[in-house]
């Protein structure tokens, strides 16, 4: 396992965005929990929602006086092929789990478990299926164990679920984005529902200067003055990038100026990304108004931030989805959103209030058209989205819920 370094963040800098009671409650709990030794373990330090959240929560927990480590498991590429299959199967995909798969999964758990010292931590939070097996092989001593599941496991492939569930009996608590994501019969007794959050001060979400916007536009290769719609997601079939292209093609007939931006990072724990990326390029063919970009084109947080700001609509046309941070990110920038009516998207997107929920390409076309044709409506949707994020999906609320959980488990 390798330690991940994080930049410093201070709770006081968040005061302008957050209700006073939230900050006061955090400070009060911090006093109680001062010195608590916390470990977070996940599969990657970059790419995807989990890493995004940990880069904010880890430094904020430190600023609250907790002693926090973030470690990333070491594993060979075949392991990440397996865990990506596991991820898909836990969202319901048909697949077969062989004895060899199990041996590989357990070997990685065992190898990484060797880095855990007895009673080195008071609480350990293991994120998603990749590190879930560690407690079966490590001696955590009296450390309280939490499994944070970021995916919707309510109707999983049974074989994969039953295998995973054998590891869950080691845990003291489970966190899901929604309580209903935890499958009946789960071997963890205490289930908490805590949705993810965004960081209003990160490069991904903070205000950008004119200069920064200009530079980002050049990197994105967009023609200014012409409308843009965008989807920002890993290249993953569940995110349905082809469906977005289909919708764009229909819209293009009515809005010949329209540009489509597909931004997708390649996470080290997501081996499917390259294949989908290549399939997507083939599917698009020659169309200079479609840009498919990734971190390999130098597209980082500031460019994603700019893209979410200049887009007329930000799409997340997922077919399955844990939460979709990309929705809250766009909403924070007062951009109207259209999301698949699945998983955590309806938690954030309220149909007709801050955007629209869709179940098909045709619906995506219909509602995108409505927004593109009505600038006043777009403004109102954008304003409402911002208020929803401010109230429910900022990292301060998330931090408070984690601290409450730590208190429940340790006091
Ligand atoms: N993201 C990014 N660059 C990309 C694609 C995604 O920075 O090219 C970020 C995106 O802004 C969001 C996270 O990765 O913060 C994806 O989180 P989400 O919950 O939407 O999906 P997940 O990848 O966890 O399924």
Tab-separated table of C-alpha atoms and ligand atoms in Angstrom:
chain	number	residue	atom	x	y	z
A	1	UNK	CA	0.000	0.000	0.000
A	2	UNK	CA	1.165	3.500	-0.789
A	3	UNK	CA	0.392	6.707	1.078
A	4	UNK	CA	-1.279	9.492	-0.876
A	5	UNK	CA	-0.252	13.069	-0.173
A	6	UNK	CA	-2.914	15.759	-0.053
A	7	UNK	CA	-2.830	19.545	-0.166
A	8	UNK	CA	-3.647	21.472	2.974
A	9	UNK	CA	-7.228	22.733	3.393
A	10	UNK	CA	-8.677	24.839	6.196
A	11	UNK	CA	-12.219	24.597	7.495
A	12	UNK	CA	-12.396	28.342	8.103
A	13	UNK	CA	-12.058	29.019	4.375
A	14	UNK	CA	-15.441	27.346	3.853
A	15	UNK	CA	-17.313	29.682	6.194
A	16	UNK	CA	-18.579	31.981	3.409
A	17	UNK	CA	-20.439	29.100	1.730
A	18	UNK	CA	-21.934	27.286	4.658
A	19	UNK	CA	-24.580	27.821	7.325
A	20	UNK	CA	-23.054	28.787	10.633
A	21	UNK	CA	-24.577	25.835	12.507
A	22	UNK	CA	-22.786	23.365	10.260
A	23	UNK	CA	-19.370	24.911	10.983
A	24	UNK	CA	-20.172	25.147	14.716
A	25	UNK	CA	-21.204	21.495	14.866
A	26	UNK	CA	-17.995	20.491	13.074
A	27	UNK	CA	-15.862	22.476	15.525
A	28	UNK	CA	-17.687	20.992	18.511
A	29	UNK	CA	-17.241	17.430	17.270
A	30	UNK	CA	-13.600	18.098	16.349
A	31	UNK	CA	-12.881	18.908	19.981
A	32	UNK	CA	-14.379	15.597	21.039
A	33	UNK	CA	-12.508	13.612	18.400
A	34	UNK	CA	-9.138	15.366	18.540
A	35	UNK	CA	-6.265	12.961	17.890
A	36	UNK	CA	-8.506	10.187	16.526
A	37	UNK	CA	-6.392	8.057	14.171
A	38	UNK	CA	-8.240	7.485	10.927
A	39	UNK	CA	-7.238	5.499	7.856
A	40	UNK	CA	-8.859	5.740	4.415
A	41	UNK	CA	-8.062	3.018	1.880
A	42	UNK	CA	-9.105	2.975	-1.763
A	43	UNK	CA	-7.850	1.868	-5.173
A	44	UNK	CA	-6.591	5.040	-6.841
A	45	UNK	CA	-5.352	8.490	-5.921
A	46	UNK	CA	-6.620	10.002	-9.164
A	47	UNK	CA	-9.645	9.663	-11.428
A	48	UNK	CA	-13.253	9.095	-10.511
A	49	UNK	CA	-15.403	10.274	-7.674
A	50	UNK	CA	-13.793	8.528	-4.695
A	51	UNK	CA	-10.354	10.070	-5.204
A	52	UNK	CA	-12.016	13.415	-5.862
A	53	UNK	CA	-13.784	13.313	-2.500
A	54	UNK	CA	-10.791	12.061	-0.511
A	55	UNK	CA	-8.604	14.913	-1.785
A	56	UNK	CA	-10.989	17.205	0.094
A	57	UNK	CA	-12.162	15.194	3.108
A	58	UNK	CA	-8.728	13.937	4.158
A	59	UNK	CA	-7.180	17.423	4.545
A	60	UNK	CA	-10.330	18.769	6.186
A	61	UNK	CA	-10.353	15.925	8.719
A	62	UNK	CA	-6.712	16.762	9.441
A	63	UNK	CA	-7.611	20.389	9.966
A	64	UNK	CA	-10.189	19.197	12.505
A	65	UNK	CA	-7.370	17.701	14.570
A	66	UNK	CA	-7.711	14.083	13.467
A	67	UNK	CA	-4.637	12.097	12.450
A	68	UNK	CA	-5.541	10.877	9.006
A	69	UNK	CA	-3.743	8.618	6.534
A	70	UNK	CA	-4.933	7.863	3.008
A	71	UNK	CA	-3.493	4.720	1.491
A	72	UNK	CA	-3.949	3.268	-1.972
A	73	UNK	CA	-3.687	-0.482	-2.460
A	74	UNK	CA	-1.011	-2.005	-4.660
A	75	UNK	CA	-2.174	-4.615	-7.135
A	76	UNK	CA	-1.304	-6.019	-10.567
A	77	UNK	CA	-3.337	-4.968	-13.642
A	78	UNK	CA	-5.286	-8.277	-13.654
A	79	UNK	CA	-6.658	-7.351	-10.240
A	80	UNK	CA	-8.149	-4.134	-11.621
A	81	UNK	CA	-9.649	-6.067	-14.539
A	82	UNK	CA	-11.299	-8.293	-11.956
A	83	UNK	CA	-12.496	-5.468	-9.713
A	84	UNK	CA	-13.930	-3.594	-12.705
A	85	UNK	CA	-15.865	-6.772	-13.547
A	86	UNK	CA	-16.893	-6.926	-9.915
A	87	UNK	CA	-18.042	-3.305	-10.053
A	88	UNK	CA	-20.141	-4.061	-13.132
A	89	UNK	CA	-21.530	-7.281	-11.642
A	90	UNK	CA	-22.485	-5.497	-8.422
A	91	UNK	CA	-24.521	-3.137	-10.593
A	92	UNK	CA	-26.291	-6.182	-12.025
A	93	UNK	CA	-24.230	-7.370	-15.009
A	94	UNK	CA	-24.085	-11.094	-15.796
A	95	UNK	CA	-20.645	-12.587	-15.152
A	96	UNK	CA	-18.941	-15.624	-13.689
A	97	UNK	CA	-16.596	-15.623	-10.708
A	98	UNK	CA	-13.953	-18.352	-10.955
A	99	UNK	CA	-11.824	-19.890	-8.218
A	100	UNK	CA	-8.855	-18.194	-9.856
A	101	UNK	CA	-10.602	-14.809	-9.565
A	102	UNK	CA	-11.142	-15.446	-5.863
A	103	UNK	CA	-7.530	-16.471	-5.338
A	104	UNK	CA	-6.319	-13.268	-6.999
A	105	UNK	CA	-8.737	-11.105	-5.001
A	106	UNK	CA	-7.652	-12.676	-1.726
A	107	UNK	CA	-3.952	-12.576	-2.559
A	108	UNK	CA	-4.082	-8.812	-3.134
A	109	UNK	CA	-6.056	-8.361	0.083
A	110	UNK	CA	-3.518	-10.421	1.977
A	111	UNK	CA	-0.467	-8.653	0.492
A	112	UNK	CA	-1.886	-5.217	1.298
A	113	UNK	CA	-3.071	-6.297	4.743
A	114	UNK	CA	0.556	-6.833	5.702
A	115	UNK	CA	0.961	-3.033	5.861
A	116	UNK	CA	-1.600	-2.646	8.646
A	117	UNK	CA	-0.277	-2.561	12.206
A	118	UNK	CA	-2.259	-3.802	15.187
A	119	UNK	CA	-4.121	-0.902	16.796
A	120	UNK	CA	-2.394	1.542	14.459
A	121	UNK	CA	-5.763	3.233	13.824
A	122	UNK	CA	-8.992	3.913	15.715
A	123	UNK	CA	-11.185	3.918	12.607
A	124	UNK	CA	-10.494	2.623	9.096
A	125	UNK	CA	-12.727	3.480	6.158
A	126	UNK	CA	-12.306	1.149	3.183
A	127	UNK	CA	-13.823	2.450	-0.032
A	128	UNK	CA	-15.590	0.264	-2.586
A	129	UNK	CA	-14.949	-3.413	-3.369
A	130	UNK	CA	-11.215	-3.242	-4.191
A	131	UNK	CA	-9.901	-3.122	-0.580
A	132	UNK	CA	-12.940	-4.784	1.041
A	133	UNK	CA	-11.061	-8.018	1.730
A	134	UNK	CA	-8.277	-6.500	3.837
A	135	UNK	CA	-9.851	-7.064	7.271
A	136	UNK	CA	-10.033	-10.809	6.607
A	137	UNK	CA	-6.230	-10.896	6.521
A	138	UNK	CA	-5.078	-7.917	8.630
A	139	UNK	CA	-4.973	-7.559	12.363
A	140	UNK	CA	-6.618	-4.198	12.894
A	141	UNK	CA	-6.827	-4.782	16.665
A	142	UNK	CA	-9.586	-2.635	18.197
A	143	UNK	CA	-9.870	-0.408	15.158
A	144	UNK	CA	-13.489	0.158	14.037
A	145	UNK	CA	-14.028	-0.827	10.431
A	146	UNK	CA	-16.247	1.020	7.987
A	147	UNK	CA	-17.019	-0.021	4.422
A	148	UNK	CA	-17.941	2.941	2.228
A	149	UNK	CA	-19.725	1.648	-0.845
A	150	UNK	CA	-20.038	4.192	-3.631
A	151	UNK	CA	-22.065	1.992	-5.960
A	152	UNK	CA	-25.683	0.911	-6.083
A	153	UNK	CA	-25.659	-2.724	-4.960
A	154	UNK	CA	-29.415	-3.067	-4.525
A	155	UNK	CA	-29.878	-5.570	-7.376
A	156	UNK	CA	-26.486	-7.158	-7.910
A	157	UNK	CA	-25.303	-10.320	-9.598
A	158	UNK	CA	-25.892	-12.767	-6.725
A	159	UNK	CA	-22.662	-14.730	-7.113
A	160	UNK	CA	-20.485	-11.644	-6.809
A	161	UNK	CA	-22.632	-10.202	-4.033
A	162	UNK	CA	-22.494	-13.393	-1.934
A	163	UNK	CA	-18.726	-13.494	-2.290
A	164	UNK	CA	-18.373	-9.842	-1.295
A	165	UNK	CA	-20.775	-10.286	1.604
A	166	UNK	CA	-18.472	-12.863	3.199
A	167	UNK	CA	-15.973	-10.019	3.755
A	168	UNK	CA	-18.564	-7.588	5.073
A	169	UNK	CA	-19.074	-9.479	8.331
A	170	UNK	CA	-15.763	-7.976	9.545
A	171	UNK	CA	-17.161	-4.435	9.434
A	172	UNK	CA	-18.750	-2.361	12.199
A	173	UNK	CA	-20.574	-0.007	9.843
A	174	UNK	CA	-21.438	0.488	6.195
A	175	UNK	CA	-21.981	3.777	4.392
A	176	UNK	CA	-24.128	3.987	1.262
A	177	UNK	CA	-25.243	6.989	-0.766
A	178	UNK	CA	-28.814	5.827	-0.197
A	179	UNK	CA	-29.965	3.251	2.377
A	180	UNK	CA	-31.751	1.385	-0.405
A	181	UNK	CA	-28.383	0.675	-2.105
A	182	UNK	CA	-27.554	-1.863	0.604
A	183	UNK	CA	-28.868	-5.252	-0.412
A	184	UNK	CA	-31.143	-7.159	1.977
A	185	UNK	CA	-29.157	-9.679	3.948
A	186	UNK	CA	-26.004	-7.547	4.027
A	187	UNK	CA	-23.618	-8.817	6.703
A	188	UNK	CA	-23.052	-5.338	8.213
A	189	UNK	CA	-25.424	-4.383	11.004
A	190	UNK	CA	-25.158	-0.596	11.083
A	191	UNK	CA	-25.916	1.091	7.773
A	192	UNK	CA	-25.563	4.860	7.362
A	193	UNK	CA	-26.719	6.840	4.352
A	194	UNK	CA	-24.341	9.655	3.496
A	195	UNK	CA	-24.339	11.136	0.003
A	196	UNK	CA	-21.101	12.387	-1.561
A	197	UNK	CA	-20.232	16.047	-1.917
A	198	UNK	CA	-18.222	18.597	-3.861
A	199	UNK	CA	-15.580	21.055	-2.712
A	200	UNK	CA	-16.477	24.658	-3.595
A	201	UNK	CA	-12.820	25.716	-3.221
A	202	UNK	CA	-11.152	23.060	-5.345
A	203	UNK	CA	-9.792	23.894	-8.779
A	204	UNK	CA	-12.696	21.870	-10.126
A	205	UNK	CA	-15.323	24.126	-8.590
A	206	UNK	CA	-13.897	27.508	-7.564
A	207	UNK	CA	-14.543	30.697	-9.515
A	208	UNK	CA	-12.167	31.135	-12.457
A	209	UNK	CA	-10.618	34.381	-13.634
A	210	UNK	CA	-11.257	35.611	-17.164
A	211	UNK	CA	-7.687	34.745	-18.011
A	212	UNK	CA	-8.106	31.170	-16.736
A	213	UNK	CA	-11.357	30.784	-18.684
A	214	UNK	CA	-9.689	31.986	-21.866
A	215	UNK	CA	-6.763	29.603	-21.520
A	216	UNK	CA	-9.087	26.705	-20.734
A	217	UNK	CA	-11.248	27.441	-23.790
A	218	UNK	CA	-8.159	27.235	-25.985
A	219	UNK	CA	-7.218	23.872	-24.474
A	220	UNK	CA	-10.749	22.592	-24.954
A	221	UNK	CA	-10.576	23.620	-28.619
A	222	UNK	CA	-14.088	25.068	-28.637
A	223	UNK	CA	-15.231	27.840	-30.923
A	224	UNK	CA	-16.465	30.657	-28.709
A	225	UNK	CA	-19.865	32.159	-29.331
A	226	UNK	CA	-21.349	28.813	-30.332
A	227	UNK	CA	-23.432	26.676	-27.924
A	228	UNK	CA	-21.818	23.730	-26.155
A	229	UNK	CA	-23.298	20.727	-24.382
A	230	UNK	CA	-20.990	18.499	-22.357
A	231	UNK	CA	-20.686	15.241	-20.485
A	232	UNK	CA	-17.782	14.740	-18.073
A	233	UNK	CA	-17.339	11.079	-17.080
A	234	UNK	CA	-15.009	8.158	-17.086
A	235	UNK	CA	-15.286	6.298	-20.399
A	236	UNK	CA	-17.623	3.622	-19.154
A	237	UNK	CA	-20.616	1.918	-20.794
A	238	UNK	CA	-22.865	2.725	-17.803
A	239	UNK	CA	-22.272	6.431	-18.463
A	240	UNK	CA	-23.680	5.923	-21.991
A	241	UNK	CA	-21.401	8.244	-23.982
A	242	UNK	CA	-22.761	6.785	-27.249
A	243	UNK	CA	-26.276	7.771	-26.145
A	244	UNK	CA	-25.014	11.319	-25.686
A	245	UNK	CA	-23.608	11.281	-29.224
A	246	UNK	CA	-26.971	10.022	-30.542
A	247	UNK	CA	-28.764	12.860	-28.776
A	248	UNK	CA	-26.259	15.406	-30.102
A	249	UNK	CA	-26.742	14.150	-33.677
A	250	UNK	CA	-30.500	14.734	-33.459
A	251	UNK	CA	-30.021	18.153	-31.870
A	252	UNK	CA	-27.466	19.147	-34.480
A	253	UNK	CA	-30.195	19.135	-37.157
A	254	UNK	CA	-32.037	21.890	-35.310
A	255	UNK	CA	-28.966	23.660	-33.873
A	256	UNK	CA	-26.266	23.465	-36.575
A	257	UNK	CA	-23.870	25.517	-34.424
A	258	UNK	CA	-23.988	23.079	-31.531
A	259	UNK	CA	-20.723	21.653	-30.180
A	260	UNK	CA	-20.427	18.506	-28.065
A	261	UNK	CA	-17.710	18.058	-25.485
A	262	UNK	CA	-17.015	14.647	-24.003
A	263	UNK	CA	-14.396	14.727	-21.274
A	264	UNK	CA	-13.322	11.495	-19.667
A	265	UNK	CA	-10.402	10.782	-17.395
A	266	UNK	CA	-8.531	7.501	-17.391
A	267	UNK	CA	-8.403	6.222	-13.823
A	268	UNK	CA	-5.682	3.692	-13.026
A	269	UNK	CA	-8.253	1.302	-11.531
A	270	UNK	CA	-10.457	1.418	-14.654
A	271	UNK	CA	-8.914	-0.664	-17.441
A	272	UNK	CA	-12.095	-0.520	-19.571
A	273	UNK	CA	-11.513	3.191	-20.258
A	274	UNK	CA	-9.193	2.899	-23.259
A	275	UNK	CA	-11.418	0.476	-25.102
A	276	UNK	CA	-14.520	2.606	-24.664
A	277	UNK	CA	-12.525	5.680	-25.679
A	278	UNK	CA	-11.464	4.034	-28.954
A	279	UNK	CA	-14.970	2.705	-29.634
A	280	UNK	CA	-16.322	6.170	-29.016
A	281	UNK	CA	-13.931	7.821	-31.479
A	282	UNK	CA	-14.931	5.295	-34.129
A	283	UNK	CA	-18.609	5.858	-33.368
A	284	UNK	CA	-18.272	9.622	-33.764
A	285	UNK	CA	-16.257	9.435	-36.987
A	286	UNK	CA	-15.418	12.769	-38.616
A	287	UNK	CA	-17.195	15.596	-36.858
A	288	UNK	CA	-15.050	18.568	-35.871
A	289	UNK	CA	-17.790	19.882	-33.597
A	290	UNK	CA	-17.379	16.927	-31.248
A	291	UNK	CA	-14.385	17.025	-28.932
A	292	UNK	CA	-13.393	13.921	-27.012
A	293	UNK	CA	-10.766	14.888	-24.457
A	294	UNK	CA	-9.109	13.396	-21.430
A	295	UNK	CA	-6.341	13.948	-18.903
A	296	UNK	CA	-3.997	12.696	-21.627
A	297	UNK	CA	-4.776	15.873	-23.583
A	298	UNK	CA	-3.838	17.987	-20.578
A	299	UNK	CA	-7.453	18.366	-19.490
A	300	UNK	CA	-7.381	18.812	-15.732
A	301	UNK	CA	-9.598	20.277	-13.055
A	302	UNK	CA	-9.526	23.849	-14.336
A	303	UNK	CA	-10.525	22.805	-17.857
A	304	UNK	CA	-13.347	20.637	-16.480
A	305	UNK	CA	-14.424	23.582	-14.336
A	306	UNK	CA	-14.461	25.876	-17.378
A	307	UNK	CA	-16.329	23.298	-19.479
A	308	UNK	CA	-19.039	22.967	-16.840
A	309	UNK	CA	-19.349	26.771	-16.731
A	310	UNK	CA	-19.574	27.489	-20.459
A	311	UNK	CA	-21.903	24.600	-21.314
A	312	UNK	CA	-25.542	25.392	-21.933
A	313	UNK	CA	-26.394	21.996	-20.518
A	314	UNK	CA	-24.280	19.446	-18.669
A	315	UNK	CA	-25.437	15.905	-19.303
A	316	UNK	CA	-24.950	12.739	-17.286
A	317	UNK	CA	-26.911	10.280	-19.322
A	318	UNK	CA	-26.032	7.329	-17.106
A	319	UNK	CA	-27.822	3.994	-17.271
A	320	UNK	CA	-26.578	3.067	-13.761
A	321	UNK	CA	-24.995	5.512	-11.381
A	322	UNK	CA	-23.839	5.625	-7.786
A	323	UNK	CA	-24.196	9.374	-7.365
A	324	UNK	CA	-22.677	11.440	-10.228
A	325	UNK	CA	-20.591	14.201	-8.705
A	326	UNK	CA	-20.597	15.759	-12.150
A	327	UNK	CA	-24.213	16.836	-11.606
A	328	UNK	CA	-23.503	18.749	-8.389
A	329	UNK	CA	-20.348	20.200	-9.942
A	330	UNK	CA	-22.335	21.641	-12.848
A	331	UNK	CA	-25.194	22.771	-10.582
A	332	UNK	CA	-22.732	24.678	-8.393
A	333	UNK	CA	-21.797	26.642	-11.539
A	334	UNK	CA	-25.480	27.445	-12.163
A	335	UNK	CA	-25.512	25.310	-15.297
A	336	UNK	CA	-28.731	23.394	-16.062
A	337	UNK	CA	-28.307	19.626	-15.902
A	338	UNK	CA	-29.904	16.630	-17.577
A	339	UNK	CA	-29.294	13.258	-15.991
A	340	UNK	CA	-30.384	9.662	-16.366
A	341	UNK	CA	-33.192	8.823	-13.946
A	342	UNK	CA	-31.056	6.305	-12.070
A	343	UNK	CA	-29.139	5.873	-8.812
A	344	UNK	CA	-28.092	9.070	-7.085
A	345	UNK	CA	-28.981	11.385	-9.967
A	346	UNK	CA	-32.601	12.022	-8.853
A	347	UNK	CA	-31.237	12.989	-5.421
A	348	UNK	CA	-29.637	15.979	-7.114
A	349	UNK	CA	-31.662	16.633	-10.238
A	350	UNK	CA	-35.251	17.595	-9.524
A	351	UNK	CA	-37.227	17.332	-12.735
A	352	UNK	CA	-38.246	20.783	-13.956
A	353	UNK	CA	-36.581	22.553	-10.999
A	354	UNK	CA	-32.846	22.540	-11.754
A	355	UNK	CA	-32.830	20.356	-14.847
A	356	UNK	CA	-34.479	17.216	-16.158
A	357	UNK	CA	-34.412	13.467	-15.588
A	358	UNK	CA	-34.390	11.335	-18.709
A	359	UNK	CA	-34.788	7.690	-19.629
A	360	UNK	CA	-33.999	7.738	-23.351
A	361	UNK	CA	-32.125	9.514	-26.109
A	362	UNK	CA	-35.393	11.102	-27.288
A	363	UNK	CA	-36.071	12.576	-23.867
A	364	UNK	CA	-32.511	13.867	-23.722
A	365	UNK	CA	-33.079	15.615	-27.047
A	366	UNK	CA	-36.464	17.008	-25.975
A	367	UNK	CA	-35.229	18.578	-22.744
A	368	UNK	CA	-31.901	19.800	-24.103
A	369	UNK	CA	-33.843	21.523	-26.854
A	370	UNK	CA	-36.155	23.107	-24.295
A	371	UNK	CA	-33.189	24.562	-22.406
A	372	UNK	CA	-31.337	25.708	-25.513
A	373	UNK	CA	-34.432	27.555	-26.702
A	374	UNK	CA	-35.263	29.244	-23.387
A	375	UNK	CA	-32.449	31.303	-21.873
A	376	UNK	CA	-34.709	32.528	-19.034
A	377	UNK	CA	-35.638	28.980	-18.128
A	378	UNK	CA	-31.951	28.025	-18.273
A	379	UNK	CA	-31.116	30.804	-15.816
A	380	UNK	CA	-33.814	29.725	-13.392
A	381	UNK	CA	-32.781	26.068	-13.541
A	382	UNK	CA	-29.185	27.128	-12.939
A	383	UNK	CA	-30.055	29.245	-9.907
A	384	UNK	CA	-32.133	26.464	-8.370
A	385	UNK	CA	-29.346	23.951	-8.888
A	386	UNK	CA	-26.881	26.148	-7.052
A	387	UNK	CA	-29.203	26.402	-4.030
A	388	UNK	CA	-29.685	22.611	-3.920
A	389	UNK	CA	-25.923	22.010	-3.852
A	390	UNK	CA	-25.358	24.716	-1.263
A	391	UNK	CA	-27.878	23.090	1.062
A	392	UNK	CA	-27.152	19.407	0.532
A	393	UNK	CA	-24.001	18.559	-1.375
A	394	UNK	CA	-21.061	20.579	-0.086
A	395	UNK	CA	-18.103	18.893	1.575
A	396	UNK	CA	-18.778	20.547	4.947
A	397	UNK	CA	-22.052	18.640	5.344
A	398	UNK	CA	-20.213	15.483	4.311
A	399	UNK	CA	-17.426	16.109	6.824
A	400	UNK	CA	-19.940	16.633	9.624
A	401	UNK	CA	-21.661	13.327	8.845
A	402	UNK	CA	-18.330	11.488	8.896
A	403	UNK	CA	-17.425	13.025	12.248
A	404	UNK	CA	-20.821	12.019	13.659
A	405	UNK	CA	-20.230	8.490	12.442
A	406	UNK	CA	-16.743	8.381	14.005
A	407	UNK	CA	-18.202	9.563	17.299
A	408	UNK	CA	-20.952	6.924	17.187
A	409	UNK	CA	-18.382	4.205	16.597
A	410	UNK	CA	-15.739	5.199	19.084
A	411	UNK	CA	-17.465	6.823	22.051
B	1	LIG	N1	-13.680	13.747	-13.836
B	1	LIG	C1	-12.618	14.550	-14.220
B	1	LIG	N2	-12.165	14.481	-15.475
B	1	LIG	C2	-12.716	13.674	-16.384
B	1	LIG	C3	-13.811	12.839	-16.003
B	1	LIG	C4	-14.257	12.910	-14.707
B	1	LIG	O1	-12.089	15.320	-13.426
B	1	LIG	O2	-12.252	13.645	-17.500
B	1	LIG	C5	-14.169	13.855	-12.462
B	1	LIG	C6	-15.536	14.503	-12.408
B	1	LIG	O3	-15.426	15.904	-12.494
B	1	LIG	C7	-16.025	13.999	-11.058
B	1	LIG	C8	-15.419	12.603	-10.976
B	1	LIG	O4	-14.317	12.578	-11.878
B	1	LIG	O5	-15.514	14.792	-10.025
B	1	LIG	C9	-16.408	11.534	-11.372
B	1	LIG	O6	-17.279	11.299	-10.330
B	1	LIG	P1	-18.733	10.716	-10.561
B	1	LIG	O7	-19.371	10.562	-9.228
B	1	LIG	O8	-19.477	11.579	-11.535
B	1	LIG	O9	-18.503	9.314	-11.279
B	1	LIG	P2	-17.594	8.036	-10.950
B	1	LIG	O10	-16.380	8.171	-11.807
B	1	LIG	O11	-17.277	8.043	-9.493
B	1	LIG	O12	-18.453	6.881	-11.381
